[in-house]
Short mmCIF file of N, CA and C in Angstrom, two decimals:
data_model
loop_
_atom_site.label_atom_id
_atom_site.label_comp_id
_atom_site.label_asym_id
_atom_site.label_seq_id
_atom_site.Cartn_x
_atom_site.Cartn_y
_atom_site.Cartn_z
N UNK A 20 -121.76 4.93 -17.33
CA UNK A 20 -120.86 3.71 -17.15
C UNK A 20 -120.29 4.08 -15.25
N UNK A 21 -119.87 3.01 -14.78
CA UNK A 21 -119.58 3.41 -13.30
C UNK A 21 -118.48 4.03 -13.20
N UNK A 22 -118.21 4.63 -12.11
CA UNK A 22 -116.67 5.36 -12.01
C UNK A 22 -115.98 4.13 -11.38
N UNK A 23 -114.61 4.02 -11.65
CA UNK A 23 -113.59 2.96 -11.27
C UNK A 23 -113.47 3.26 -9.51
N UNK A 24 -113.27 1.90 -8.94
CA UNK A 24 -113.19 2.20 -7.39
C UNK A 24 -111.69 2.54 -7.13
N UNK A 25 -111.64 3.69 -6.17
CA UNK A 25 -110.50 4.24 -5.82
C UNK A 25 -109.56 3.30 -4.73
N UNK A 26 -109.14 2.21 -4.95
CA UNK A 26 -108.69 1.12 -4.09
C UNK A 26 -107.88 1.97 -2.69
N UNK A 27 -106.96 3.19 -3.32
CA UNK A 27 -105.83 3.37 -2.59
C UNK A 27 -106.82 4.50 -1.32
N UNK A 28 -107.69 4.87 -1.88
CA UNK A 28 -108.57 5.95 -0.98
C UNK A 28 -109.28 4.96 -0.29
N UNK A 29 -110.04 3.76 -0.25
CA UNK A 29 -110.57 3.19 0.50
C UNK A 29 -109.71 2.60 1.66
N UNK A 30 -108.42 2.28 1.14
CA UNK A 30 -107.48 1.63 2.35
C UNK A 30 -106.95 2.72 3.21
N UNK A 31 -106.86 4.00 2.44
CA UNK A 31 -106.55 4.93 3.33
C UNK A 31 -107.69 5.46 4.36
N UNK A 32 -108.94 5.44 3.99
CA UNK A 32 -110.09 5.82 4.78
C UNK A 32 -110.83 5.11 5.48
N UNK A 33 -110.45 3.34 5.33
CA UNK A 33 -111.02 2.48 6.20
C UNK A 33 -110.04 1.26 6.50
N UNK A 34 -109.19 0.69 5.43
CA UNK A 34 -108.80 -0.68 5.70
C UNK A 34 -107.53 -0.40 6.49
N UNK A 35 -107.14 0.92 6.51
CA UNK A 35 -105.83 1.25 6.69
C UNK A 35 -105.69 1.86 8.22
N UNK A 36 -107.11 2.14 8.73
CA UNK A 36 -107.35 2.83 10.00
C UNK A 36 -106.53 2.08 11.21
N UNK A 37 -106.21 2.57 12.18
CA UNK A 37 -105.76 2.02 13.40
C UNK A 37 -106.58 0.89 13.73
N UNK A 38 -108.05 1.18 13.81
CA UNK A 38 -109.15 0.45 14.10
C UNK A 38 -109.35 -0.94 13.61
N UNK A 39 -109.02 -0.95 12.38
CA UNK A 39 -109.19 -1.97 11.29
C UNK A 39 -107.82 -2.71 11.28
N UNK A 40 -106.79 -2.12 11.23
CA UNK A 40 -105.73 -3.11 11.70
C UNK A 40 -105.62 -4.22 12.67
N UNK A 41 -106.24 -3.52 13.75
CA UNK A 41 -106.19 -4.08 14.94
C UNK A 41 -107.60 -5.47 14.93
N UNK A 42 -108.57 -5.01 14.23
CA UNK A 42 -109.53 -6.28 13.93
C UNK A 42 -108.86 -7.28 13.10
N UNK A 43 -108.07 -6.85 12.15
CA UNK A 43 -107.51 -7.64 11.05
C UNK A 43 -106.57 -8.63 12.04
N UNK A 44 -105.77 -7.98 12.49
CA UNK A 44 -104.88 -8.90 13.71
C UNK A 44 -105.27 -9.74 14.39
N UNK A 45 -106.58 -9.47 14.88
CA UNK A 45 -107.19 -10.37 15.54
C UNK A 45 -108.13 -11.37 14.91
N UNK A 46 -108.45 -11.18 13.65
CA UNK A 46 -108.82 -12.36 12.98
C UNK A 46 -107.92 -13.25 12.21
N UNK A 47 -106.66 -12.81 12.17
CA UNK A 47 -105.41 -13.57 12.20
C UNK A 47 -105.01 -14.27 13.29
N UNK A 48 -105.04 -13.76 14.42
CA UNK A 48 -104.83 -14.50 15.86
C UNK A 48 -105.98 -15.70 16.09
N UNK A 49 -107.15 -15.27 15.64
CA UNK A 49 -107.90 -16.27 15.82
C UNK A 49 -107.99 -17.72 15.04
N UNK A 50 -107.44 -17.46 13.76
CA UNK A 50 -107.48 -18.21 12.96
C UNK A 50 -106.02 -19.33 13.11
N UNK A 51 -105.12 -18.63 13.75
CA UNK A 51 -103.77 -19.31 13.99
C UNK A 51 -104.21 -20.38 15.22
N UNK A 52 -104.80 -19.60 15.87
CA UNK A 52 -105.51 -20.58 17.44
C UNK A 52 -106.23 -21.50 16.84
N UNK A 53 -107.18 -21.64 16.18
CA UNK A 53 -107.91 -22.49 15.56
C UNK A 53 -107.15 -23.67 14.87
N UNK A 54 -106.54 -23.34 14.00
CA UNK A 54 -105.51 -24.13 13.49
C UNK A 54 -104.71 -25.17 14.20
N UNK A 55 -104.03 -24.25 15.20
CA UNK A 55 -103.25 -25.03 15.87
C UNK A 55 -103.93 -26.26 16.68
N UNK A 56 -105.37 -25.87 17.11
CA UNK A 56 -105.81 -26.86 17.80
C UNK A 56 -106.22 -27.94 16.83
N UNK A 57 -106.84 -27.53 15.71
CA UNK A 57 -107.19 -28.32 14.71
C UNK A 57 -106.82 -28.76 13.63
N UNK A 58 -105.81 -28.49 13.46
CA UNK A 58 -104.97 -28.86 12.02
C UNK A 58 -105.32 -27.77 10.89
N UNK A 59 -104.60 -27.50 10.05
CA UNK A 59 -104.73 -26.41 9.02
C UNK A 59 -106.15 -27.00 8.13
N UNK A 60 -106.61 -25.56 7.98
CA UNK A 60 -107.97 -25.56 7.04
C UNK A 60 -107.23 -24.80 5.71
N UNK A 61 -108.17 -25.54 4.76
CA UNK A 61 -108.19 -25.00 3.45
C UNK A 61 -108.27 -23.52 3.27
N UNK A 62 -108.00 -22.68 2.47
CA UNK A 62 -108.25 -21.50 2.02
C UNK A 62 -109.84 -20.76 2.09
N UNK A 63 -110.58 -21.68 1.43
CA UNK A 63 -111.95 -21.59 1.29
C UNK A 63 -112.94 -21.57 2.45
N UNK A 64 -112.03 -22.27 3.63
CA UNK A 64 -112.67 -22.23 5.20
C UNK A 64 -112.18 -21.14 5.89
N UNK A 65 -113.41 -20.25 6.33
CA UNK A 65 -113.00 -19.25 7.33
C UNK A 65 -113.33 -19.76 8.87
N UNK A 66 -112.39 -19.21 9.64
CA UNK A 66 -112.85 -19.16 11.01
C UNK A 66 -113.58 -18.36 11.40
N UNK A 67 -114.62 -18.84 11.82
CA UNK A 67 -115.95 -18.01 12.32
C UNK A 67 -115.98 -17.76 13.88
N UNK A 68 -116.33 -16.50 14.36
CA UNK A 68 -116.57 -16.50 15.57
C UNK A 68 -118.42 -16.87 15.91
N UNK A 69 -118.65 -17.92 16.80
CA UNK A 69 -119.91 -17.99 17.04
C UNK A 69 -120.86 -17.04 17.51
N UNK A 70 -120.19 -16.05 18.26
CA UNK A 70 -120.61 -14.69 18.85
C UNK A 70 -119.88 -13.55 18.25
N UNK A 71 -120.29 -12.92 17.50
CA UNK A 71 -119.56 -11.93 16.76
C UNK A 71 -118.71 -10.86 17.63
N UNK A 72 -117.31 -10.53 17.28
CA UNK A 72 -116.60 -9.56 18.10
C UNK A 72 -117.40 -8.20 18.51
N UNK A 73 -117.92 -8.05 17.25
CA UNK A 73 -118.90 -6.39 17.68
C UNK A 73 -120.19 -6.95 18.33
N UNK A 74 -120.23 -8.07 18.50
CA UNK A 74 -121.71 -8.15 19.54
C UNK A 74 -121.00 -8.83 21.13
N UNK A 75 -119.79 -8.47 21.35
CA UNK A 75 -119.16 -9.11 22.42
C UNK A 75 -118.57 -10.21 22.58
N UNK A 76 -118.58 -11.12 21.44
CA UNK A 76 -117.74 -12.48 21.87
C UNK A 76 -116.28 -12.13 21.75
N UNK A 77 -115.50 -13.09 21.87
CA UNK A 77 -114.18 -13.02 21.92
C UNK A 77 -113.55 -14.26 21.02
N UNK A 78 -112.09 -14.12 21.12
CA UNK A 78 -111.28 -15.05 20.10
C UNK A 78 -110.88 -16.17 20.91
N UNK A 79 -111.70 -16.68 21.84
CA UNK A 79 -111.26 -17.53 22.51
C UNK A 79 -111.62 -19.00 21.89
N UNK A 80 -110.96 -20.04 22.02
CA UNK A 80 -111.14 -21.04 21.22
C UNK A 80 -112.51 -21.69 20.97
N UNK A 81 -113.17 -21.77 22.39
CA UNK A 81 -114.55 -21.82 22.31
C UNK A 81 -115.53 -21.29 21.48
N UNK A 82 -115.25 -20.26 21.11
CA UNK A 82 -116.07 -19.05 20.75
C UNK A 82 -115.79 -19.47 19.02
N UNK A 83 -114.72 -20.12 18.54
CA UNK A 83 -114.47 -20.15 17.40
C UNK A 83 -115.27 -21.62 16.44
N UNK A 84 -115.19 -21.51 15.27
CA UNK A 84 -115.75 -22.68 14.45
C UNK A 84 -115.14 -22.59 13.13
N UNK A 85 -115.00 -23.76 12.47
CA UNK A 85 -114.84 -23.50 10.74
C UNK A 85 -115.94 -23.44 10.08
N UNK A 86 -116.08 -22.42 8.99
CA UNK A 86 -117.21 -22.21 7.98
C UNK A 86 -117.06 -21.99 7.02
N UNK A 87 -117.62 -22.43 5.75
CA UNK A 87 -117.27 -22.13 4.75
C UNK A 87 -117.46 -20.75 4.41
N UNK A 88 -116.56 -20.11 3.41
CA UNK A 88 -116.35 -18.60 2.98
C UNK A 88 -118.04 -18.20 2.89
N UNK A 89 -118.70 -18.58 1.98
CA UNK A 89 -120.09 -18.37 1.83
C UNK A 89 -120.95 -18.12 2.86
N UNK A 90 -120.91 -18.90 4.03
CA UNK A 90 -121.59 -18.94 5.05
C UNK A 90 -121.20 -17.66 6.11
N UNK A 91 -120.09 -17.68 6.31
CA UNK A 91 -119.54 -16.69 7.34
C UNK A 91 -119.54 -15.44 6.55
N UNK A 92 -119.75 -15.19 5.25
CA UNK A 92 -119.70 -13.37 4.91
C UNK A 92 -121.42 -13.30 4.45
N UNK A 93 -122.41 -13.90 4.67
CA UNK A 93 -123.58 -13.93 4.51
C UNK A 93 -124.42 -13.15 5.32
N UNK A 94 -123.54 -12.34 6.33
CA UNK A 94 -124.72 -11.61 7.07
C UNK A 94 -124.80 -10.15 6.34
N UNK A 95 -126.23 -9.81 7.00
CA UNK A 95 -126.56 -8.55 6.12
C UNK A 95 -125.82 -7.39 6.71
N UNK A 96 -125.26 -6.22 6.05
CA UNK A 96 -124.68 -5.24 6.37
C UNK A 96 -125.28 -3.80 5.98
N UNK A 97 -124.72 -2.95 6.64
CA UNK A 97 -124.99 -1.74 6.38
C UNK A 97 -124.21 -0.77 5.62
N UNK A 98 -124.41 0.08 5.14
CA UNK A 98 -123.21 0.82 4.21
C UNK A 98 -121.79 1.28 4.82
N UNK A 99 -121.90 0.98 6.06
CA UNK A 99 -120.51 1.31 6.65
C UNK A 99 -119.66 -0.40 6.82
N UNK A 100 -120.44 -1.33 6.76
CA UNK A 100 -119.82 -2.24 6.86
C UNK A 100 -120.52 -3.22 8.11
N UNK A 101 -120.96 -2.64 9.36
CA UNK A 101 -121.66 -3.13 10.41
C UNK A 101 -122.68 -4.24 9.97
N UNK A 102 -122.71 -4.95 11.21
CA UNK A 102 -123.91 -6.26 10.65
C UNK A 102 -125.27 -5.53 10.99
N UNK A 103 -126.08 -6.07 10.12
CA UNK A 103 -127.51 -5.66 10.49
C UNK A 103 -128.14 -6.28 11.53
N UNK A 104 -127.79 -7.78 10.97
CA UNK A 104 -128.17 -8.82 12.11
C UNK A 104 -127.21 -9.89 12.38
N UNK A 105 -127.09 -10.62 13.49
CA UNK A 105 -126.61 -11.63 13.43
C UNK A 105 -126.91 -12.85 13.15
N UNK A 106 -128.22 -12.86 12.51
CA UNK A 106 -128.86 -14.11 12.02
C UNK A 106 -128.47 -13.82 10.70
N UNK A 107 -127.80 -15.18 9.90
CA UNK A 107 -127.26 -15.12 8.65
C UNK A 107 -128.72 -15.42 7.80
N UNK A 108 -128.31 -15.35 6.51
CA UNK A 108 -129.54 -15.60 5.47
C UNK A 108 -129.94 -16.76 5.67
N UNK A 109 -129.05 -17.95 5.67
CA UNK A 109 -129.08 -19.12 5.58
C UNK A 109 -129.89 -19.87 7.04
N UNK A 110 -129.48 -18.89 7.90
CA UNK A 110 -130.32 -19.55 9.43
C UNK A 110 -131.79 -18.85 9.21
N UNK A 111 -132.37 -17.75 8.68
CA UNK A 111 -133.20 -17.19 8.45
C UNK A 111 -134.15 -18.11 7.71
N UNK A 112 -133.90 -18.57 6.80
CA UNK A 112 -134.44 -19.82 5.96
C UNK A 112 -135.08 -20.84 6.69
N UNK A 113 -134.26 -21.38 7.97
CA UNK A 113 -134.95 -22.65 8.50
C UNK A 113 -136.18 -22.44 9.11
#
């Protein structure tokens, strides 16, 4: 049987770090900016960065687009959570 996840430890070691809190604030800011320009989005839609922040992108309105959550979270990740590739599984199929 699998060991239950320790969410408090995960938060302390990763999600609660200053770097991750800053990244989360940037994501919230990008969504507010996009919604300000294009109207409210349903909760099932994410604001996606055309060029990922980790790859040198910005939170400027010209780098943002609305994308379904299933498409925005489809990038392959490493064990640490970093993107393996900026090309999503959906785009690779084309």
